[in-house]
Amino acid sequence: MSLIHAEGLYAGYGGVDILRNTHLRVGADEIVVIVGPNGAGKSTAMKAMFGLVPVRAGTVTYRGEDITNRPPERMVTRGIAYVPQEANIFPSLSVLENLELGAYAIPGDMSPRLEKVFEIFPRLRERRHQQAGVMSGGERQMVAMGRALMVDPHLLMLDEPTAGLSPRLIDETIERIREVNQLGIGVLMVEQNARQALAVADRGYVLATGENRHEDSGPALLANPEVAEMFLGG
Amino acid sequence: MELAGLGAYLLFFLNLVGIYAIMALGLNMQWGMTGQFNIGIAGFFAVGAYTTAILTTGPADGWLGGFDLPFLLGLAGSIIVCVPVAWVVGRITANLRTDYLAIATIGIAEIIRLFFLNEGWLSNGTRGIPGIQKPLDLGNGGYLLIVLAFVAITYLLVEVARRSPWGRVLRAIRDNEPATAAAGKDIARFRLEAFVVGSCIMALGGGLYAHFVGFVSPEAFRPLYGTFLVWVMLIAGGSGNNLGAMLGALVVWIIWSSTEVLADLVPTALIGSESAFRVFLIGVLLQVILVSRPQGLLPERRPPMPGERRRS
Amino acid sequence: MIEVIQLLINGILLGSILALGAVGATMIFGVLRFAHFAHGDFMAVGAYFALTVVTVFNLPVLAALPVAMAGTAALAVAIDQVVYKRIRRVQPVILLISSFATALVLRSAIQMIWGSSNQVYETGIQLPWRIGPLTLKPDHLLIFAAAAGLVLMVHLFLTRTRMGKAMRAMSDNMDLALITGIPADRVIMWTWAIGGALAAAAGVLLGMDTRLHPVMGWTLLLPIFAATILGGIGRPYGAILGGLVIGCAMELSTLIIPGSYKPAVAFAIMVLTLIFRPQGIIKGAV
């Protein structure tokens, strides 16, 4: 059974549809990657599923419940966490405070969750009193993902988590995402670094001009010559 | 007798409406057309009023004056002196973000008021400058014609400006600054020009005001009379719409005057101070307008772009 | 030299009062993204609330302080609910104009209720202490202690409580706060309550130092905004620092220029900040 399922989405800004009849599905333990050229609507698709872009037609179903156009805070309490591509930390707050705020909407003791995040990102435990805004790009990305994990999500949505990182950090980030997935958290991510991302993906979608173009397992998409030529740089 | 009294009041009233209409037009150039949030109107109002007061009065007793120049030269002086003042203020502030611009302009207006308050050699300090004459020994009726003539001239000028290519650039800046900059327009220059022109219109209003009441003192340029009422007029009338700005001046003065009647009806014991009660009412009125009809009585109607057909 | 020290003492005193006002103003600016022009008048309202408590119940001023703070906090929340909340989504500038109207309404309400003349909390002259050539009134120590205590409480609130952290987070990154599920409406309400309470405290302390007058707060609005901008928008610690700097600069300026130009000094510092370091001493959020 699928964790989240978007069907026939039409969505966009100011009356202009960027998504046209887009379908996306993430299974409970899957890593699903969305790739495609610039302006394909990859980020928009994810934002529409999370309630940040109004959906004009179509439905988003999460664990059997219709969550189309729900406000983001309702998504959080249901166990969906979203990490935007930019401005994804609270820069003037400490690492620890960033993580604590991640758990704001979730009642109950947060220390087990905090412990889990620190296990995945030991670096964050070391630097927990550091002001987040002065950290390196890679560390900020850890803070951002850590904040999202504090929700104790079933589904983690990541918008270009490796953008602007060095090749070594890209590999490390992808590896972390795989570890998160092994905890039983479904991952949906948009990626420019399609090669590395598809290599760990269970499935991938290729979007172009807001429409589904291809859908297959990660390795199969990597092997697909058309996809390789169009989006993976030959 | 009743009727004569009413007529005299009406003349007095219409003069003030005209003067404030001019200031509302000046503000409309800055806010309505360009999106500059100037809440230092009182400063330019004061510059205009004091300049003509100094230029046109007879022998001064301890302050700058004694030039005894004619009325029109006094008004010209008001505008001319305002140009460098507004230019300097505009250079510093015109490119600030809206909220910073608001803070900066209100600060400048207060400093201008402090300046006239403290520099007695220039302005006679708190005592103010008396004896400012109306031209040609006119009464309020004759003066009203002059004021109305200036209202008409100002209206025509700002309306022509609004429809001109220059005015279109200003609106483009207001609505979408990045796109306008990308189109190669020198935003800073256009902003500064609009700021200076708008401020000079306010200074003209100040000059006309000085001759109308015959006396200027720093008290008249507190933010309430100098700035706030003009804003209420523009918002109520419809910012971006020059006719709306003038209609707003009329309507708000009617309301402002009727608050006096209302304040008379309510026992003083209940409201403490009559003037405070009036300010209270006008403040509440503005809040009601902002909550219920923020676009004003006459909303902005854009002139058609070249080649665009007017819908009828 | 003695004169400079005396002026510095006065400056720190004025600075502590400005700091209390500026902390609230900067949080409102940071969370709601608009300059609240009625903040000075919140100060005045708070000062007059305390006056009523002092005269009706015959209490010392510091005992009236919490009442004034609570009353002003309630008033600030009420004004937000009745007016600002309805226009928040239209255009930030409309909020600015509206706050200007609020300022006038509050000021005229004060005139109607308490009158326009100068008033004081306690009549009679307080004997100043003379420490060598310096003079200090007992009240000054009280004012300074109260301001320091309140700043400490704000610090604890912002760093130790969930709501305080959420407030800083909203001021830091509004969109992320919403995505994270922080309840914006509740944070905004708390921001008004704390901003109002601190403004009231600043007003009461100002009233202790000088006298009560309906425009007492309005005249400090410019220095408060100057402190806010100098310290960085949305940065409470910056606002405290900014308040102290502006307060000292205003007092020290009287060595060179007439005292009546003190507001101009605050203004000049603000404009220089906007030109050379618009993000403020501590990098601001907006």
mmCIF file of C-alpha atoms in Angstrom, chain C:
data_model
loop_
_atom_site.group_PDB
_atom_site.id
_atom_site.type_symbol
_atom_site.label_atom_id
_atom_site.label_comp_id
_atom_site.label_asym_id
_atom_site.label_seq_id
_atom_site.Cartn_x
_atom_site.Cartn_y
_atom_site.Cartn_z
ATOM 1 C CA MET C 1 35.391 64.410 32.604
ATOM 2 C CA ILE C 2 32.941 64.540 35.511
ATOM 3 C CA GLU C 3 30.380 65.969 33.141
ATOM 4 C CA VAL C 4 30.905 63.096 30.723
ATOM 5 C CA ILE C 5 30.428 60.511 33.468
ATOM 6 C CA GLN C 6 27.267 62.241 34.647
ATOM 7 C CA LEU C 7 25.945 62.283 31.099
ATOM 8 C CA LEU C 8 26.828 58.627 30.659
ATOM 9 C CA ILE C 9 24.834 57.788 33.783
ATOM 10 C CA ASN C 10 21.888 59.708 32.364
ATOM 11 C CA GLY C 11 22.454 58.030 29.014
ATOM 12 C CA ILE C 12 22.374 54.536 30.469
ATOM 13 C CA LEU C 13 19.192 55.459 32.290
ATOM 14 C CA LEU C 14 17.527 56.749 29.137
ATOM 15 C CA GLY C 15 19.045 53.831 27.245
ATOM 16 C CA SER C 16 17.457 51.247 29.553
ATOM 17 C CA ILE C 17 14.058 52.821 28.989
ATOM 18 C CA LEU C 18 14.629 52.902 25.226
ATOM 19 C CA ALA C 19 15.822 49.298 25.336
ATOM 20 C CA LEU C 20 12.567 48.124 26.905
ATOM 21 C CA GLY C 21 10.586 49.898 24.214
ATOM 22 C CA ALA C 22 12.875 48.706 21.447
ATOM 23 C CA VAL C 23 12.760 45.019 22.437
ATOM 24 C CA GLY C 24 9.002 44.975 21.920
ATOM 25 C CA ALA C 25 9.154 47.060 18.769
ATOM 26 C CA THR C 26 11.811 44.824 17.246
ATOM 27 C CA MET C 27 9.859 41.631 17.985
ATOM 28 C CA ILE C 28 6.732 43.097 16.428
ATOM 29 C CA PHE C 29 8.785 44.298 13.466
ATOM 30 C CA GLY C 30 10.422 40.882 13.138
ATOM 31 C CA VAL C 31 7.348 38.700 13.519
ATOM 32 C CA LEU C 32 4.751 40.890 11.790
ATOM 33 C CA ARG C 33 7.044 42.713 9.353
ATOM 34 C CA PHE C 34 5.863 46.224 10.039
ATOM 35 C CA ALA C 35 7.009 49.256 11.978
ATOM 36 C CA HIS C 36 4.494 49.764 14.741
ATOM 37 C CA PHE C 37 3.940 53.485 15.004
ATOM 38 C CA ALA C 38 1.744 53.269 18.085
ATOM 39 C CA HIS C 39 4.504 51.742 20.169
ATOM 40 C CA GLY C 40 5.359 55.021 21.863
ATOM 41 C CA ASP C 41 1.709 55.499 22.707
ATOM 42 C CA PHE C 42 1.582 52.042 24.277
ATOM 43 C CA MET C 43 4.297 53.403 26.581
ATOM 44 C CA ALA C 44 2.168 56.381 27.484
ATOM 45 C CA VAL C 45 -0.908 54.233 28.062
ATOM 46 C CA GLY C 46 1.080 52.000 30.396
ATOM 47 C CA ALA C 47 2.390 54.987 32.321
ATOM 48 C CA TYR C 48 -1.150 56.320 32.807
ATOM 49 C CA PHE C 49 -2.514 52.916 33.835
ATOM 50 C CA ALA C 50 0.099 52.920 36.566
ATOM 51 C CA LEU C 51 -0.892 56.453 37.543
ATOM 52 C CA THR C 52 -4.447 55.324 38.128
ATOM 53 C CA VAL C 53 -3.305 52.389 40.242
ATOM 54 C CA VAL C 54 -0.993 54.662 42.232
ATOM 55 C CA THR C 55 -3.646 57.292 42.926
ATOM 56 C CA VAL C 56 -6.637 55.009 43.479
ATOM 57 C CA PHE C 57 -4.983 52.352 45.629
ATOM 58 C CA ASN C 58 -2.255 54.552 47.013
ATOM 59 C CA LEU C 59 0.438 52.080 46.051
ATOM 60 C CA PRO C 60 4.100 52.714 45.231
ATOM 61 C CA VAL C 61 4.869 52.977 41.522
ATOM 62 C CA LEU C 62 6.797 49.734 41.272
ATOM 63 C CA ALA C 63 3.827 47.858 42.712
ATOM 64 C CA ALA C 64 1.653 49.382 40.003
ATOM 65 C CA LEU C 65 4.123 48.339 37.322
ATOM 66 C CA PRO C 66 2.858 44.742 36.855
ATOM 67 C CA VAL C 67 -0.734 45.960 36.679
ATOM 68 C CA ALA C 68 0.162 48.522 34.035
ATOM 69 C CA MET C 69 2.078 45.899 32.070
ATOM 70 C CA ALA C 70 -0.791 43.419 32.184
ATOM 71 C CA GLY C 71 -3.318 46.087 31.212
ATOM 72 C CA THR C 72 -1.279 47.309 28.266
ATOM 73 C CA ALA C 73 -0.562 43.762 27.129
ATOM 74 C CA ALA C 74 -4.307 43.084 27.075
ATOM 75 C CA LEU C 75 -4.908 46.317 25.199
ATOM 76 C CA ALA C 76 -2.246 45.460 22.604
ATOM 77 C CA VAL C 77 -3.740 42.009 22.016
ATOM 78 C CA ALA C 78 -7.219 43.511 21.769
ATOM 79 C CA ILE C 79 -6.145 46.119 19.203
ATOM 80 C CA ASP C 80 -4.487 43.389 17.169
ATOM 81 C CA GLN C 81 -7.595 41.225 17.242
ATOM 82 C CA VAL C 82 -10.008 44.043 16.415
ATOM 83 C CA VAL C 83 -7.968 45.982 13.868
ATOM 84 C CA TYR C 84 -4.573 44.696 12.757
ATOM 85 C CA LYS C 85 -5.608 41.087 12.355
ATOM 86 C CA ARG C 86 -8.248 42.041 9.823
ATOM 87 C CA ILE C 87 -5.861 43.951 7.596
ATOM 88 C CA ARG C 88 -2.778 41.803 8.071
ATOM 89 C CA ARG C 89 -3.289 39.947 4.822
ATOM 90 C CA VAL C 90 -4.032 42.981 2.654
ATOM 91 C CA GLN C 91 -0.768 44.883 2.467
ATOM 92 C CA PRO C 92 1.872 45.532 5.116
ATOM 93 C CA VAL C 93 1.749 49.266 4.404
ATOM 94 C CA ILE C 94 -1.899 49.457 5.345
ATOM 95 C CA LEU C 95 -0.882 48.098 8.753
ATOM 96 C CA LEU C 96 1.598 50.929 9.067
ATOM 97 C CA ILE C 97 -1.034 53.566 8.352
ATOM 98 C CA SER C 98 -3.390 51.816 10.704
ATOM 99 C CA SER C 99 -0.822 51.851 13.494
ATOM 100 C CA PHE C 100 -0.416 55.585 12.925
ATOM 101 C CA ALA C 101 -4.157 55.923 13.480
ATOM 102 C CA THR C 102 -3.930 53.749 16.582
ATOM 103 C CA ALA C 103 -1.256 56.096 17.912
ATOM 104 C CA LEU C 104 -3.575 59.085 17.577
ATOM 105 C CA VAL C 105 -6.558 57.266 19.010
ATOM 106 C CA LEU C 106 -4.584 56.176 22.070
ATOM 107 C CA ARG C 107 -3.083 59.605 22.599
ATOM 108 C CA SER C 108 -6.404 61.386 22.365
ATOM 109 C CA ALA C 109 -7.972 58.777 24.632
ATOM 110 C CA ILE C 110 -5.305 59.564 27.217
ATOM 111 C CA GLN C 111 -6.088 63.259 26.907
ATOM 112 C CA MET C 112 -9.779 62.573 27.332
ATOM 113 C CA ILE C 113 -9.369 60.305 30.342
ATOM 114 C CA TRP C 114 -6.407 61.760 32.194
ATOM 115 C CA GLY C 115 -6.126 65.297 30.808
ATOM 116 C CA SER C 116 -3.352 67.022 28.870
ATOM 117 C CA SER C 117 -1.314 68.546 31.661
ATOM 118 C CA ASN C 118 1.903 67.201 33.133
ATOM 119 C CA GLN C 119 1.468 64.778 36.009
ATOM 120 C CA VAL C 120 3.820 62.937 38.350
ATOM 121 C CA TYR C 121 3.546 59.718 40.321
ATOM 122 C CA GLU C 122 4.753 61.201 43.562
ATOM 123 C CA THR C 123 4.820 64.814 44.509
ATOM 124 C CA GLY C 124 7.605 66.168 46.624
ATOM 125 C CA ILE C 125 11.257 66.392 45.837
ATOM 126 C CA GLN C 126 13.503 63.401 46.131
ATOM 127 C CA LEU C 127 16.822 64.310 47.686
ATOM 128 C CA PRO C 128 19.534 63.293 45.258
ATOM 129 C CA TRP C 129 22.547 61.390 46.489
ATOM 130 C CA ARG C 130 25.831 63.074 45.927
ATOM 131 C CA ILE C 131 28.689 60.743 45.176
ATOM 132 C CA GLY C 132 31.597 63.113 44.919
ATOM 133 C CA PRO C 133 30.645 65.514 42.173
ATOM 134 C CA LEU C 134 28.064 63.158 40.679
ATOM 135 C CA THR C 135 24.375 63.238 41.508
ATOM 136 C CA LEU C 136 22.034 60.290 41.397
ATOM 137 C CA LYS C 137 18.426 60.084 42.461
ATOM 138 C CA PRO C 138 17.264 56.990 44.386
ATOM 139 C CA ASP C 139 14.633 56.574 41.688
ATOM 140 C CA HIS C 140 17.346 56.191 39.110
ATOM 141 C CA LEU C 141 18.635 53.055 40.794
ATOM 142 C CA LEU C 142 15.098 51.682 40.936
ATOM 143 C CA ILE C 143 14.580 52.410 37.255
ATOM 144 C CA PHE C 144 17.827 50.792 36.321
ATOM 145 C CA ALA C 145 17.167 47.730 38.484
ATOM 146 C CA ALA C 146 13.648 47.324 37.104
ATOM 147 C CA ALA C 147 14.843 47.641 33.524
ATOM 148 C CA ALA C 148 17.652 45.151 34.092
ATOM 149 C CA GLY C 149 15.272 42.715 35.782
ATOM 150 C CA LEU C 150 12.803 42.914 32.912
ATOM 151 C CA VAL C 151 15.510 42.460 30.307
ATOM 152 C CA LEU C 152 16.646 39.362 32.193
ATOM 153 C CA MET C 153 13.089 38.045 32.208
ATOM 154 C CA VAL C 154 12.778 38.644 28.472
ATOM 155 C CA HIS C 155 16.042 36.818 27.972
ATOM 156 C CA LEU C 156 14.797 33.833 29.951
ATOM 157 C CA PHE C 157 11.503 33.861 28.089
ATOM 158 C CA LEU C 158 13.191 33.935 24.693
ATOM 159 C CA THR C 159 15.761 31.257 25.430
ATOM 160 C CA ARG C 160 14.051 28.927 27.912
ATOM 161 C CA THR C 161 10.433 28.700 26.835
ATOM 162 C CA ARG C 162 8.915 27.006 23.824
ATOM 163 C CA MET C 163 6.920 30.124 22.979
ATOM 164 C CA GLY C 164 9.988 32.333 23.228
ATOM 165 C CA LYS C 165 11.929 30.110 20.868
ATOM 166 C CA ALA C 166 8.992 29.949 18.477
ATOM 167 C CA MET C 167 8.857 33.744 18.487
ATOM 168 C CA ARG C 168 12.532 34.003 17.596
ATOM 169 C CA ALA C 169 12.027 31.372 14.928
ATOM 170 C CA MET C 170 9.153 33.267 13.328
ATOM 171 C CA SER C 171 11.170 36.425 13.304
ATOM 172 C CA ASP C 172 14.058 34.483 11.729
ATOM 173 C CA ASN C 173 12.247 32.634 8.982
ATOM 174 C CA MET C 174 8.486 32.977 8.756
ATOM 175 C CA ASP C 175 7.946 30.445 5.962
ATOM 176 C CA LEU C 176 9.967 27.749 7.666
ATOM 177 C CA ALA C 177 8.128 28.395 10.939
ATOM 178 C CA LEU C 178 4.827 27.713 9.189
ATOM 179 C CA ILE C 179 6.165 24.579 7.487
ATOM 180 C CA THR C 180 7.420 23.395 10.858
ATOM 181 C CA GLY C 181 3.918 23.674 12.266
ATOM 182 C CA ILE C 182 4.506 26.590 14.622
ATOM 183 C CA PRO C 183 1.072 28.153 15.299
ATOM 184 C CA ALA C 184 1.510 31.631 13.846
ATOM 185 C CA ASP C 185 -1.625 33.154 15.374
ATOM 186 C CA ARG C 186 -0.640 32.226 18.894
ATOM 187 C CA VAL C 187 2.903 33.463 18.457
ATOM 188 C CA ILE C 188 1.580 36.758 17.106
ATOM 189 C CA MET C 189 -0.702 37.143 20.117
ATOM 190 C CA TRP C 190 2.179 36.550 22.486
ATOM 191 C CA THR C 191 4.321 38.990 20.567
ATOM 192 C CA TRP C 192 1.751 41.713 21.058
ATOM 193 C CA ALA C 193 1.313 40.866 24.721
ATOM 194 C CA ILE C 194 5.028 41.006 25.437
ATOM 195 C CA GLY C 195 5.611 44.043 23.257
ATOM 196 C CA GLY C 196 2.761 45.849 25.000
ATOM 197 C CA ALA C 197 3.916 44.854 28.471
ATOM 198 C CA LEU C 198 7.486 45.982 27.862
ATOM 199 C CA ALA C 199 6.336 49.246 26.337
ATOM 200 C CA ALA C 200 4.197 49.853 29.402
ATOM 201 C CA ALA C 201 7.184 49.179 31.649
ATOM 202 C CA ALA C 202 9.270 51.624 29.637
ATOM 203 C CA GLY C 203 6.493 54.206 29.995
ATOM 204 C CA VAL C 204 6.202 53.762 33.755
ATOM 205 C CA LEU C 205 9.958 54.053 34.215
ATOM 206 C CA LEU C 206 10.026 57.115 31.996
ATOM 207 C CA GLY C 207 7.231 58.594 34.083
ATOM 208 C CA MET C 208 9.257 57.937 37.247
ATOM 209 C CA ASP C 209 12.294 59.606 35.736
ATOM 210 C CA THR C 210 10.486 62.648 34.364
ATOM 211 C CA ARG C 211 6.749 63.246 34.261
ATOM 212 C CA LEU C 212 3.624 61.923 32.583
ATOM 213 C CA HIS C 213 2.291 63.630 29.495
ATOM 214 C CA PRO C 214 0.112 62.353 26.631
ATOM 215 C CA VAL C 215 2.917 62.734 24.070
ATOM 216 C CA MET C 216 5.621 61.282 26.320
ATOM 217 C CA GLY C 217 5.790 58.084 24.292
ATOM 218 C CA TRP C 218 5.457 59.613 20.860
ATOM 219 C CA THR C 219 8.545 61.769 21.455
ATOM 220 C CA LEU C 220 10.534 58.600 22.186
ATOM 221 C CA LEU C 221 9.245 56.713 19.155
ATOM 222 C CA LEU C 222 12.027 57.906 16.895
ATOM 223 C CA PRO C 223 14.857 56.939 19.298
ATOM 224 C CA ILE C 224 13.139 53.559 19.781
ATOM 225 C CA PHE C 225 13.008 52.899 16.057
ATOM 226 C CA ALA C 226 16.604 54.082 15.842
ATOM 227 C CA ALA C 227 17.574 51.529 18.505
ATOM 228 C CA THR C 228 15.594 48.845 16.673
ATOM 229 C CA ILE C 229 17.260 49.494 13.343
ATOM 230 C CA LEU C 230 20.710 49.922 14.883
ATOM 231 C CA GLY C 231 20.345 46.617 16.688
ATOM 232 C CA GLY C 232 19.011 44.736 13.669
ATOM 233 C CA ILE C 233 15.321 44.140 13.001
ATOM 234 C CA GLY C 234 13.930 41.202 14.955
ATOM 235 C CA ARG C 235 17.001 40.995 17.200
ATOM 236 C CA PRO C 236 16.016 41.579 20.834
ATOM 237 C CA TYR C 237 19.612 41.621 22.070
ATOM 238 C CA GLY C 238 20.528 44.041 19.343
ATOM 239 C CA ALA C 239 17.644 46.263 20.429
ATOM 240 C CA ILE C 240 18.932 46.356 24.005
ATOM 241 C CA LEU C 241 22.400 47.284 22.809
ATOM 242 C CA GLY C 242 20.924 49.763 20.347
ATOM 243 C CA GLY C 243 18.862 51.375 23.093
ATOM 244 C CA LEU C 244 21.888 51.876 25.304
ATOM 245 C CA VAL C 245 23.989 53.269 22.459
ATOM 246 C CA ILE C 246 21.257 55.667 21.354
ATOM 247 C CA GLY C 247 20.530 56.745 24.940
ATOM 248 C CA CYS C 248 24.177 57.529 25.663
ATOM 249 C CA ALA C 249 24.659 59.247 22.309
ATOM 250 C CA MET C 250 21.619 61.435 22.914
ATOM 251 C CA GLU C 251 22.846 62.519 26.337
ATOM 252 C CA LEU C 252 26.466 63.002 25.309
ATOM 253 C CA SER C 253 25.425 65.075 22.315
ATOM 254 C CA THR C 254 24.365 67.842 24.684
ATOM 255 C CA LEU C 255 28.068 68.570 25.169
ATOM 256 C CA ILE C 256 28.192 69.870 21.606
ATOM 257 C CA ILE C 257 24.684 70.817 20.465
ATOM 258 C CA PRO C 258 21.572 72.191 22.209
ATOM 259 C CA GLY C 259 19.651 69.575 24.178
ATOM 260 C CA SER C 260 16.493 70.218 22.203
ATOM 261 C CA TYR C 261 18.096 68.458 19.232
ATOM 262 C CA LYS C 262 18.454 65.137 21.068
ATOM 263 C CA PRO C 263 15.887 63.378 18.828
ATOM 264 C CA ALA C 264 17.896 64.539 15.817
ATOM 265 C CA VAL C 265 20.941 62.687 17.181
ATOM 266 C CA ALA C 266 18.984 59.438 17.385
ATOM 267 C CA PHE C 267 17.724 60.087 13.898
ATOM 268 C CA ALA C 268 21.199 60.750 12.512
ATOM 269 C CA ILE C 269 22.505 57.462 13.945
ATOM 270 C CA MET C 270 19.528 55.666 12.421
ATOM 271 C CA VAL C 271 20.062 57.139 8.957
ATOM 272 C CA LEU C 272 23.773 56.341 9.075
ATOM 273 C CA THR C 273 22.894 52.775 10.040
ATOM 274 C CA LEU C 274 20.428 52.481 7.175
ATOM 275 C CA ILE C 275 23.018 53.744 4.719
ATOM 276 C CA PHE C 276 26.101 51.880 5.880
ATOM 277 C CA ARG C 277 24.865 48.788 7.677
ATOM 278 C CA PRO C 278 21.158 48.330 6.979
ATOM 279 C CA GLN C 279 21.127 44.910 8.621
ATOM 280 C CA GLY C 280 22.087 46.484 11.976
ATOM 281 C CA ILE C 281 24.805 45.580 14.468
ATOM 282 C CA ILE C 282 23.450 42.080 14.913
ATOM 283 C CA LYS C 283 22.387 40.942 11.473
ATOM 284 C CA GLY C 284 18.639 41.548 11.312
ATOM 285 C CA ALA C 285 15.996 39.323 9.842
ATOM 286 C CA VAL C 286 14.194 41.630 7.464
#
